Coordinates of N, CA and C and ligand atoms in Angstrom, one line a residue:
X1 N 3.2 19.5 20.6 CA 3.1 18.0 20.5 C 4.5 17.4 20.6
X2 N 5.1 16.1 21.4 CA 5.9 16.1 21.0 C 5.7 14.0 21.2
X3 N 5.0 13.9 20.6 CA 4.6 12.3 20.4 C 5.8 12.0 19.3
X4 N 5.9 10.6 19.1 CA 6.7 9.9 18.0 C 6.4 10.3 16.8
X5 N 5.2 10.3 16.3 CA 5.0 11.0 14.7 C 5.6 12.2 14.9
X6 N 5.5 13.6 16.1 CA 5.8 14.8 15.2 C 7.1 14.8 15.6
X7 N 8.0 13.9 16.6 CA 9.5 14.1 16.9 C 10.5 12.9 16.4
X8 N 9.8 12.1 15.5 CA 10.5 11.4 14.7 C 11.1 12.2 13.5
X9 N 12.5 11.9 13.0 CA 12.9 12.9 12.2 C 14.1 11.7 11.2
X10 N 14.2 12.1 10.2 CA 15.2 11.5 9.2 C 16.3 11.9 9.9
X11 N 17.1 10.9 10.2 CA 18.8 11.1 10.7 C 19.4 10.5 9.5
X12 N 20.2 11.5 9.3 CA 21.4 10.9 8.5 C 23.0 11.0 9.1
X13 N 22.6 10.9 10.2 CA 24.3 10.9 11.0 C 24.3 10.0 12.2
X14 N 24.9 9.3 11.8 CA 25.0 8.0 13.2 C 26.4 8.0 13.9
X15 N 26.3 7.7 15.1 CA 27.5 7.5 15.8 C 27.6 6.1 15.6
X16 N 29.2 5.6 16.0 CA 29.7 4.2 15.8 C 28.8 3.3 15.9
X17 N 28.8 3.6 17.2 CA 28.2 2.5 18.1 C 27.2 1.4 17.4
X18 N 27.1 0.2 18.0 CA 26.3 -0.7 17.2 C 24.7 -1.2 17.5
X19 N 24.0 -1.1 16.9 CA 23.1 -1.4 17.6 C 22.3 -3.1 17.6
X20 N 21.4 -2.7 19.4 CA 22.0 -4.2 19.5 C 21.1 -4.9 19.1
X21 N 21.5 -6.8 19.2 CA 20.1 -7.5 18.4 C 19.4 -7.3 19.6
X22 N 18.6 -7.2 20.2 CA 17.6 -6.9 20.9 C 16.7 -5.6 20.3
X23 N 17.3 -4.9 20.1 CA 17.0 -3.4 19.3 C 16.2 -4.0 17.6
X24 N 17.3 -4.7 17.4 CA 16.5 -5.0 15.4 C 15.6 -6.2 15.6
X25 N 15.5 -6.7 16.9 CA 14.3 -8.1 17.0 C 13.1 -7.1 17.4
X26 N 13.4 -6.0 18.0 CA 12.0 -5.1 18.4 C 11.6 -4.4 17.0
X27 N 12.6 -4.1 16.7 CA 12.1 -3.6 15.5 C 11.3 -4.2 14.6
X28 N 12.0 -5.5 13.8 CA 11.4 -6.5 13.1 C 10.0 -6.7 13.6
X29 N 9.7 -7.0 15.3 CA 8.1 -7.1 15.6 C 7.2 -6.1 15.2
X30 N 8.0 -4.8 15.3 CA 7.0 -3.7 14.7 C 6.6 -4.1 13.5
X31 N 7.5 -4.2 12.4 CA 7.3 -4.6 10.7 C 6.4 -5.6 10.9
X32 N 6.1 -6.6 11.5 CA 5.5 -7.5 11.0 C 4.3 -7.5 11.5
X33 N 4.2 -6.2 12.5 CA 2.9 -5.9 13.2 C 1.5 -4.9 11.9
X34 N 3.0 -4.5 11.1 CA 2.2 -3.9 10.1 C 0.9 -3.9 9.4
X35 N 0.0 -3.8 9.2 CA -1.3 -3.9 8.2 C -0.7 -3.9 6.7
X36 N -1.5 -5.0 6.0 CA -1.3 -5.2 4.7 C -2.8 -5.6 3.7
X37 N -2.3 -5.5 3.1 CA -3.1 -5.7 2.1 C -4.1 -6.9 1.9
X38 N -5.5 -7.2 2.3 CA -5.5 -8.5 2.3 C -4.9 -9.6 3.7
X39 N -4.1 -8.7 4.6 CA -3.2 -9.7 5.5 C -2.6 -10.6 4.8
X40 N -2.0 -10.1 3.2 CA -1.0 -11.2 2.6 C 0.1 -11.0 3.3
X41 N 0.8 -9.7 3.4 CA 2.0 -10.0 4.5 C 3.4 -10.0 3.3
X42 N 2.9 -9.1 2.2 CA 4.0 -9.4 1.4 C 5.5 -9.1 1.6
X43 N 6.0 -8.4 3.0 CA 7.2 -7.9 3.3 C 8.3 -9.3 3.0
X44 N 9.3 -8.7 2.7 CA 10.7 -10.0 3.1 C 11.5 -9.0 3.7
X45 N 12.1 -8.7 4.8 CA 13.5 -8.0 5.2 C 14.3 -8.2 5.5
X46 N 15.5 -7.7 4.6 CA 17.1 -8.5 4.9 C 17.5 -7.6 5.3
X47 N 18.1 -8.2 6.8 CA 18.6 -7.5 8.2 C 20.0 -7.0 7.6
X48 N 20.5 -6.7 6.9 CA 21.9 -6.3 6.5 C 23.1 -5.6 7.4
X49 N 23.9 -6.9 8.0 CA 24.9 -6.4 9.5 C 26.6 -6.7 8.6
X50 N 26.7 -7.4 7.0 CA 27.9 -7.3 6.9 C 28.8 -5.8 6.8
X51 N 29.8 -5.2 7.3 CA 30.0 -3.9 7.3 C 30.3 -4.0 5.0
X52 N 30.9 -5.5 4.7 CA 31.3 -4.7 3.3 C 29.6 -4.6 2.4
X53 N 28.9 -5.6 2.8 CA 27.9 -5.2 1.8 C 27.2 -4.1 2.3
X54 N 27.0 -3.8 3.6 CA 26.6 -2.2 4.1 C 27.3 -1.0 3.0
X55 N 28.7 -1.1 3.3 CA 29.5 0.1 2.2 C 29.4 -0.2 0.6
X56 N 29.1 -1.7 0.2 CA 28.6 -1.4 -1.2 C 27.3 -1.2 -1.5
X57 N 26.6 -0.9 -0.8 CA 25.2 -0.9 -0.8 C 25.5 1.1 -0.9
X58 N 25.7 1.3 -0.1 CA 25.9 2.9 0.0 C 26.7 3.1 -1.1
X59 N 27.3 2.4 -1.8 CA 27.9 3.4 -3.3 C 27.0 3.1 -4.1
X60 N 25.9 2.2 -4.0 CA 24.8 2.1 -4.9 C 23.5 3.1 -4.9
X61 N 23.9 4.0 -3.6 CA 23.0 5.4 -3.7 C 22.9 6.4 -5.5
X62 N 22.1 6.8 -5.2 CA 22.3 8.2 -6.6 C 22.6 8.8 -5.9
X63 N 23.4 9.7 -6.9 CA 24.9 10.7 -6.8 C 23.9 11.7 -5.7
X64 N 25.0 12.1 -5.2 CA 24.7 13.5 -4.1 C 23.1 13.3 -3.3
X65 N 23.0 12.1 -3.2 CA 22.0 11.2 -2.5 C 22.3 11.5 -1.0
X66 N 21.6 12.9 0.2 CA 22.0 13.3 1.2 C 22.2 11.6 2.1
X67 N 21.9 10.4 2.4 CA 21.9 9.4 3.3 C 23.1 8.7 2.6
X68 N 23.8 9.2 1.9 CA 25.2 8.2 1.5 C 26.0 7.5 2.5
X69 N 26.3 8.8 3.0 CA 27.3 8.8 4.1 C 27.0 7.9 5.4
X70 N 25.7 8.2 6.1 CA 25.4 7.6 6.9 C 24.9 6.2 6.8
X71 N 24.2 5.6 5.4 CA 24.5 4.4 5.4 C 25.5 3.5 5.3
X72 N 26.6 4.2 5.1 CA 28.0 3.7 4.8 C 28.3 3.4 6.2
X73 N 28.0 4.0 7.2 CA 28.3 4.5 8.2 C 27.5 3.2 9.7
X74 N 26.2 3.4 8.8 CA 25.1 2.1 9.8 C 25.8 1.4 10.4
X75 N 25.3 0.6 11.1 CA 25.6 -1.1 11.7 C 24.9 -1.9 11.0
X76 N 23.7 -1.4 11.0 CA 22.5 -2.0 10.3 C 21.9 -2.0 9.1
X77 N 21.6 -2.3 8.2 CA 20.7 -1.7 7.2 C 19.4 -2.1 6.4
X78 N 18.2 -1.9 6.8 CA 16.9 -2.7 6.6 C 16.9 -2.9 4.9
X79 N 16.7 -3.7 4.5 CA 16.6 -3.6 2.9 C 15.1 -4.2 2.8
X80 N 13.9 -3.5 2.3 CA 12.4 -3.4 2.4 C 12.0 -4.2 0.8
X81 N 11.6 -5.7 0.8 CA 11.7 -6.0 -0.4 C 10.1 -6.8 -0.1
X82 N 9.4 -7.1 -1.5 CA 8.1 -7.7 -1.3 C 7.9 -8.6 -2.8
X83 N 6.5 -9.1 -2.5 CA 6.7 -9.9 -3.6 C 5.3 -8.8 -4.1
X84 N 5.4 -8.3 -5.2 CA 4.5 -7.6 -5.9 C 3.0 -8.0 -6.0
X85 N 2.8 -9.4 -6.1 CA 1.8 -10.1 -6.8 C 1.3 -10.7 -5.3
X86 N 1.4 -10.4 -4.4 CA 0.4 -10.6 -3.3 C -0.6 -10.1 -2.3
X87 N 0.0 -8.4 -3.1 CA -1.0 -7.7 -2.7 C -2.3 -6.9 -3.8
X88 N -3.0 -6.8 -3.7 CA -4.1 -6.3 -4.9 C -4.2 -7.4 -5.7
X89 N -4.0 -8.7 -5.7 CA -3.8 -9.7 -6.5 C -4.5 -11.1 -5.8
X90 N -5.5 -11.5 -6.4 CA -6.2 -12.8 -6.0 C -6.2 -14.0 -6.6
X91 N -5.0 -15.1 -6.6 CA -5.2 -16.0 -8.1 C -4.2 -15.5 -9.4
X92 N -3.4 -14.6 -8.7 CA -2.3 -13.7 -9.6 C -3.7 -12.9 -10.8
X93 N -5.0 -12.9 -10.2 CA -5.4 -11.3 -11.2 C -6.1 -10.3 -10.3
X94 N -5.9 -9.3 -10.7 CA -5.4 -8.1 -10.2 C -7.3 -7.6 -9.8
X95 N -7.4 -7.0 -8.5 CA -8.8 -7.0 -8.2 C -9.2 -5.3 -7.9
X96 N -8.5 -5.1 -8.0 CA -8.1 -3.3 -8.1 C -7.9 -2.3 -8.9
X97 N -8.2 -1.0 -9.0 CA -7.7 -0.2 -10.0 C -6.3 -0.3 -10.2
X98 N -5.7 -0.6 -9.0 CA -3.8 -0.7 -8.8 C -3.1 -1.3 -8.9
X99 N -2.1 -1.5 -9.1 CA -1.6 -2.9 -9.5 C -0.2 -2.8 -8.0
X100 N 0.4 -1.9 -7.6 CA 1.0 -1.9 -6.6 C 0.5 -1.6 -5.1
X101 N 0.0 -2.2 -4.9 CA -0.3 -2.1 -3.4 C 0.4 -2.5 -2.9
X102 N 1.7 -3.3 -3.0 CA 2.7 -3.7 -2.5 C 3.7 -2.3 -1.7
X103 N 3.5 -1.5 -2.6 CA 4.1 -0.2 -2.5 C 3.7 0.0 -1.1
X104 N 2.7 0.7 -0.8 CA 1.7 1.0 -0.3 C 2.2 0.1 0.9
X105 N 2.2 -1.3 1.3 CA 2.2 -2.5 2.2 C 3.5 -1.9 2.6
X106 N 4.7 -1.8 2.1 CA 5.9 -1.4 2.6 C 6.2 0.2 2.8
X107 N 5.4 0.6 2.7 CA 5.9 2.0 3.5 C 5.1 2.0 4.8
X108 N 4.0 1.3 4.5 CA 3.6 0.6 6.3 C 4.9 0.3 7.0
X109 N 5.3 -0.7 6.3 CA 6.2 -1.3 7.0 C 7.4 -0.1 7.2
X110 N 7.7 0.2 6.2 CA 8.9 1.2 6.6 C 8.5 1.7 7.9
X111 N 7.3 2.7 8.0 CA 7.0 3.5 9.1 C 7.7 3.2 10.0
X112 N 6.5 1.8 10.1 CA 6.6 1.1 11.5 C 8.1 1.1 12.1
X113 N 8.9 0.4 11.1 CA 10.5 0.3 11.2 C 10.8 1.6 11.5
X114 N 10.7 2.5 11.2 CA 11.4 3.6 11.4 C 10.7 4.6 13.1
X115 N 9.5 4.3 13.2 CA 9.1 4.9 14.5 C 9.5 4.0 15.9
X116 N 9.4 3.0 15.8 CA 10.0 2.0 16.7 C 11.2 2.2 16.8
X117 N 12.2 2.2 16.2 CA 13.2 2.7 16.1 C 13.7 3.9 16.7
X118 N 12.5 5.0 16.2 CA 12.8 6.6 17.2 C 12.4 5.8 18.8
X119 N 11.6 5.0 19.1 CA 10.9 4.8 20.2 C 12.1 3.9 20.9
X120 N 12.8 3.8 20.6 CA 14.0 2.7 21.1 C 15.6 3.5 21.1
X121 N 15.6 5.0 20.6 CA 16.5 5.8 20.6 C 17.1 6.0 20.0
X122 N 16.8 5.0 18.3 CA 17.3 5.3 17.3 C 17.3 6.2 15.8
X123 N 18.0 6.3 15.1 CA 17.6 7.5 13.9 C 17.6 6.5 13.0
X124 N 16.5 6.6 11.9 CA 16.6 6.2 10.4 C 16.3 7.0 9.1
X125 N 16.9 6.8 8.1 CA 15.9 7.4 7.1 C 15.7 6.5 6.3
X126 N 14.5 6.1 5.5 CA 14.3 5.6 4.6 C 15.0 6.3 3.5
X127 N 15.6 5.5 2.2 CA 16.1 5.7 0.9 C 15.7 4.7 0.0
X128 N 15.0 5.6 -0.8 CA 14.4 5.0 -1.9 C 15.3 5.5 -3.6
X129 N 16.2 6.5 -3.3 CA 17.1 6.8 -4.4 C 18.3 5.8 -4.3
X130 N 18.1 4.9 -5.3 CA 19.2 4.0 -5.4 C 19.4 3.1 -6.6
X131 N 20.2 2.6 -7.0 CA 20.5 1.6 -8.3 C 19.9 0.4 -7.4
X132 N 18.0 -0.1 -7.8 CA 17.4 -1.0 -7.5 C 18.1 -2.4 -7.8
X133 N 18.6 -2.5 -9.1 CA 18.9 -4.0 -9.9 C 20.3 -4.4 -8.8
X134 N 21.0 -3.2 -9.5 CA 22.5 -3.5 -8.4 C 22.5 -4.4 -7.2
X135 N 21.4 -3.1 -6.4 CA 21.1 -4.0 -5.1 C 20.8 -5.7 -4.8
X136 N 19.4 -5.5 -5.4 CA 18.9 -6.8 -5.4 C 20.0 -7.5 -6.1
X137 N 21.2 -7.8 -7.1 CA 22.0 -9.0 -7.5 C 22.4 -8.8 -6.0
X138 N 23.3 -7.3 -5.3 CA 24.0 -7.6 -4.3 C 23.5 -8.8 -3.1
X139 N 22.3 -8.8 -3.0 CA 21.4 -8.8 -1.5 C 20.9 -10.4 -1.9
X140 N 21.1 -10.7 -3.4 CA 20.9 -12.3 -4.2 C 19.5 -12.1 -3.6
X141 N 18.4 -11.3 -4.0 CA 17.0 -11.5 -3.8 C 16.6 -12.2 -5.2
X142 N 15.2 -13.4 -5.3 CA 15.2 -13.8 -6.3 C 14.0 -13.1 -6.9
X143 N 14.2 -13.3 -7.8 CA 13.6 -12.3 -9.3 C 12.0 -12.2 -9.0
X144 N 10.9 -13.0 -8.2 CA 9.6 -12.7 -7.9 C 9.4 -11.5 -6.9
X145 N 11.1 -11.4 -6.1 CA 10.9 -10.4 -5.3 C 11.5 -8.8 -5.8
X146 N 10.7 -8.0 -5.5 CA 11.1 -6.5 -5.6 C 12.0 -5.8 -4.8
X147 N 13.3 -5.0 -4.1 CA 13.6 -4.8 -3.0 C 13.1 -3.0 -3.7
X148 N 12.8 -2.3 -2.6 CA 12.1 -1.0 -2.5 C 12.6 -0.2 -1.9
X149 N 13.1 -0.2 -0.8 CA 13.9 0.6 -0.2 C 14.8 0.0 1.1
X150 N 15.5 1.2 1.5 CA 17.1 0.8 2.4 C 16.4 1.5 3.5
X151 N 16.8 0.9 4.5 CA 16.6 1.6 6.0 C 17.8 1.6 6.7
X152 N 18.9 2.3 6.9 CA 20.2 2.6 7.7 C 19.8 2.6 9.1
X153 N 20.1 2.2 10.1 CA 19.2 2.9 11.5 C 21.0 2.4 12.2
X154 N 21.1 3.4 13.1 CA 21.8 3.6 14.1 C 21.4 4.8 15.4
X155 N 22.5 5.2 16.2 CA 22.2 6.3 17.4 C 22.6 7.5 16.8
X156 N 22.0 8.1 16.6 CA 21.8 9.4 16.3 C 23.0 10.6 16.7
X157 N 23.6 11.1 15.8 CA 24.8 12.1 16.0 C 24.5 13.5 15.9
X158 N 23.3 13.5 16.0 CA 22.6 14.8 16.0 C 21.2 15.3 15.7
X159 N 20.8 16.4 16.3 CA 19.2 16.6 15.8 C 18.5 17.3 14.7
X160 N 18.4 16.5 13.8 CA 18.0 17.2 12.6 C 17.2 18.4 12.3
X161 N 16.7 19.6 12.3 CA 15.7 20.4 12.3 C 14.6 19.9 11.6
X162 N 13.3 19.8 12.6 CA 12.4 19.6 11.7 C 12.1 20.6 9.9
X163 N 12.2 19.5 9.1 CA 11.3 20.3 7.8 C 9.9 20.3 7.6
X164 N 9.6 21.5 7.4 CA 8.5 22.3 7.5 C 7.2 21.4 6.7
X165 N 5.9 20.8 7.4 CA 5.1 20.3 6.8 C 3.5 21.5 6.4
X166 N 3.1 20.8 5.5 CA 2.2 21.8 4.8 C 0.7 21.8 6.2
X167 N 0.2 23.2 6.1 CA -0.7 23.5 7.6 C -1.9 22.3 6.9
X168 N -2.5 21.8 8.1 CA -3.6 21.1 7.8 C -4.5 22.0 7.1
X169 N -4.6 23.1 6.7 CA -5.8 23.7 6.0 C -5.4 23.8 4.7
X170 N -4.3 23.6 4.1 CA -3.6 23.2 2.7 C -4.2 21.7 2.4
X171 N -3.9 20.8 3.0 CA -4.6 19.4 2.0 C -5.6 19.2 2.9
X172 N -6.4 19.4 4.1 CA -7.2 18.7 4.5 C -8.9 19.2 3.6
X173 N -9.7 18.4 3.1 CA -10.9 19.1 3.1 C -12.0 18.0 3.2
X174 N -13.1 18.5 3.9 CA -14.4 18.4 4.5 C -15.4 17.6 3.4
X175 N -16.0 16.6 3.7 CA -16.8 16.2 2.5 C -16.8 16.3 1.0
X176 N -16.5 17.4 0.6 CA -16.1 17.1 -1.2 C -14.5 17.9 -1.2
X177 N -14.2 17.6 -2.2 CA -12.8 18.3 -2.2 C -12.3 19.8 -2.1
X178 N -13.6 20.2 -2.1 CA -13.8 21.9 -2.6 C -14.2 22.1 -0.7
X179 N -14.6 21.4 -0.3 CA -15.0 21.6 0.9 C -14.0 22.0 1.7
X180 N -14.6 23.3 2.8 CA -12.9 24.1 3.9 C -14.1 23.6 5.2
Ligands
FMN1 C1 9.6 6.9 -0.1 C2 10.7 7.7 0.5 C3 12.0 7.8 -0.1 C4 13.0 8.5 0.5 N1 14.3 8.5 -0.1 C5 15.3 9.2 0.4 C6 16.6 9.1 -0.1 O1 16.9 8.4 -1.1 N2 17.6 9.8 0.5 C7 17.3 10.6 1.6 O2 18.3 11.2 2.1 N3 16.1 10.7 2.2 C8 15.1 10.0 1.6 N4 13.8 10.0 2.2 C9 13.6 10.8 3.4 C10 12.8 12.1 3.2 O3 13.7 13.1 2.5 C11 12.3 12.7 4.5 O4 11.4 11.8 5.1 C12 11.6 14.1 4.3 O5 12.5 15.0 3.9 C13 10.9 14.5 5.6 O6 11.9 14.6 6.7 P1 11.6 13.8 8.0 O7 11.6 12.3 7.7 O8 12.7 14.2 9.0 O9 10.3 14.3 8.6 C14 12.8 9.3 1.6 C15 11.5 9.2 2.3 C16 10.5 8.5 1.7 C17 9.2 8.4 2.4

């Protein structure tokens, strides 16, 4: 197979080069192409192109956090924030066993951002290890909103080896759980 799901890969090494706004406006259409919750549409994403808040954003990783370097490194850097209370929430009460579907709404979105991206010749990884509060004072998001994760995307400085996913006969099962 060598479709976008199974040759899309986490890059954590970008070359200089910048990438262009035509590149992050295709991208952004993917994100917003996303399915959500309800079609509330809770995403907000800040396009992040300053190089110093890019490098203080990257010392706000956790320690020995493998995408340090390469966000430091981006042109770009998606910052994935939502408003919590728009998704699983009708009238601000909660209609669900869950109370974050928001979660859930933004890793849609992540995807999206990040396979478009392979599809346009770029590497991302999503990072979700990071000093959250830091960020959001950095990025001045206001307090209804959550930021959830970083997307670094640049051109890729190398081919990461795929890591090994579990055989479909490990999680997949047939009608009850017990089912092969
Ligand atoms: C929710 C989430 C959070 C992640 N956080 C980090 C992170 O903080 N640092 C990092 O280097 N990679 C992070 N990753 C990337 C994963 O390590 C990576 O997707 C996984 O190892 C599989 O590799 P692949 O994306 O190349 O298939 C994260 C991925 C997801 C989905």
């Amino acid at each position: 197979m060598d479709d976008i799901f199974s040759t899309r890969r986490s890059v954590r090494r970008f070359q200089d080069k910048e990438v262009e706004q035509q590149k992050i406006t295709s991208i952004l259409k993917a994100a917003q192409m996303a399915p959500t919750w309800g079609n509330m549409q809770c995403q907000e994403l800040i396009v992040v192109r300053d190089r110093e808040k890019i490098a203080k954003l990257a010392g706000l990783l956790s320690e020995k956090n493998p995408a340090t370097l390469c966000t430091g490194k981006a042109t770009v850097v998606f910052a994935v924030c939502g408003n919590p209370l728009r998704s699983g929430f009708y009238k601000g009460v909660q209609v669900t066993r869950y109370d974050q579907w928001f979660l859930y709404d933004l890793g849609i979105v992540s995807q999206n951002i990040c396979l478009k991206a392979w599809e346009l010749g770029l590497g991302s990884v999503i990072v979700g290890s990071f000093d959250h509060e830091k960020a959001e004072r950095l990025l001045e998001i206001p307090g209804e909103y959550k930021l959830v994760s970083l997307i670094p995307v640049g051109y890729p400085d190398h081919k990461p080896t795929p890591p090994k996913r579990r055989e479909l006969d490990d999680f997949v099962h047939y009608d009850t759980f017990s089912g092969k």
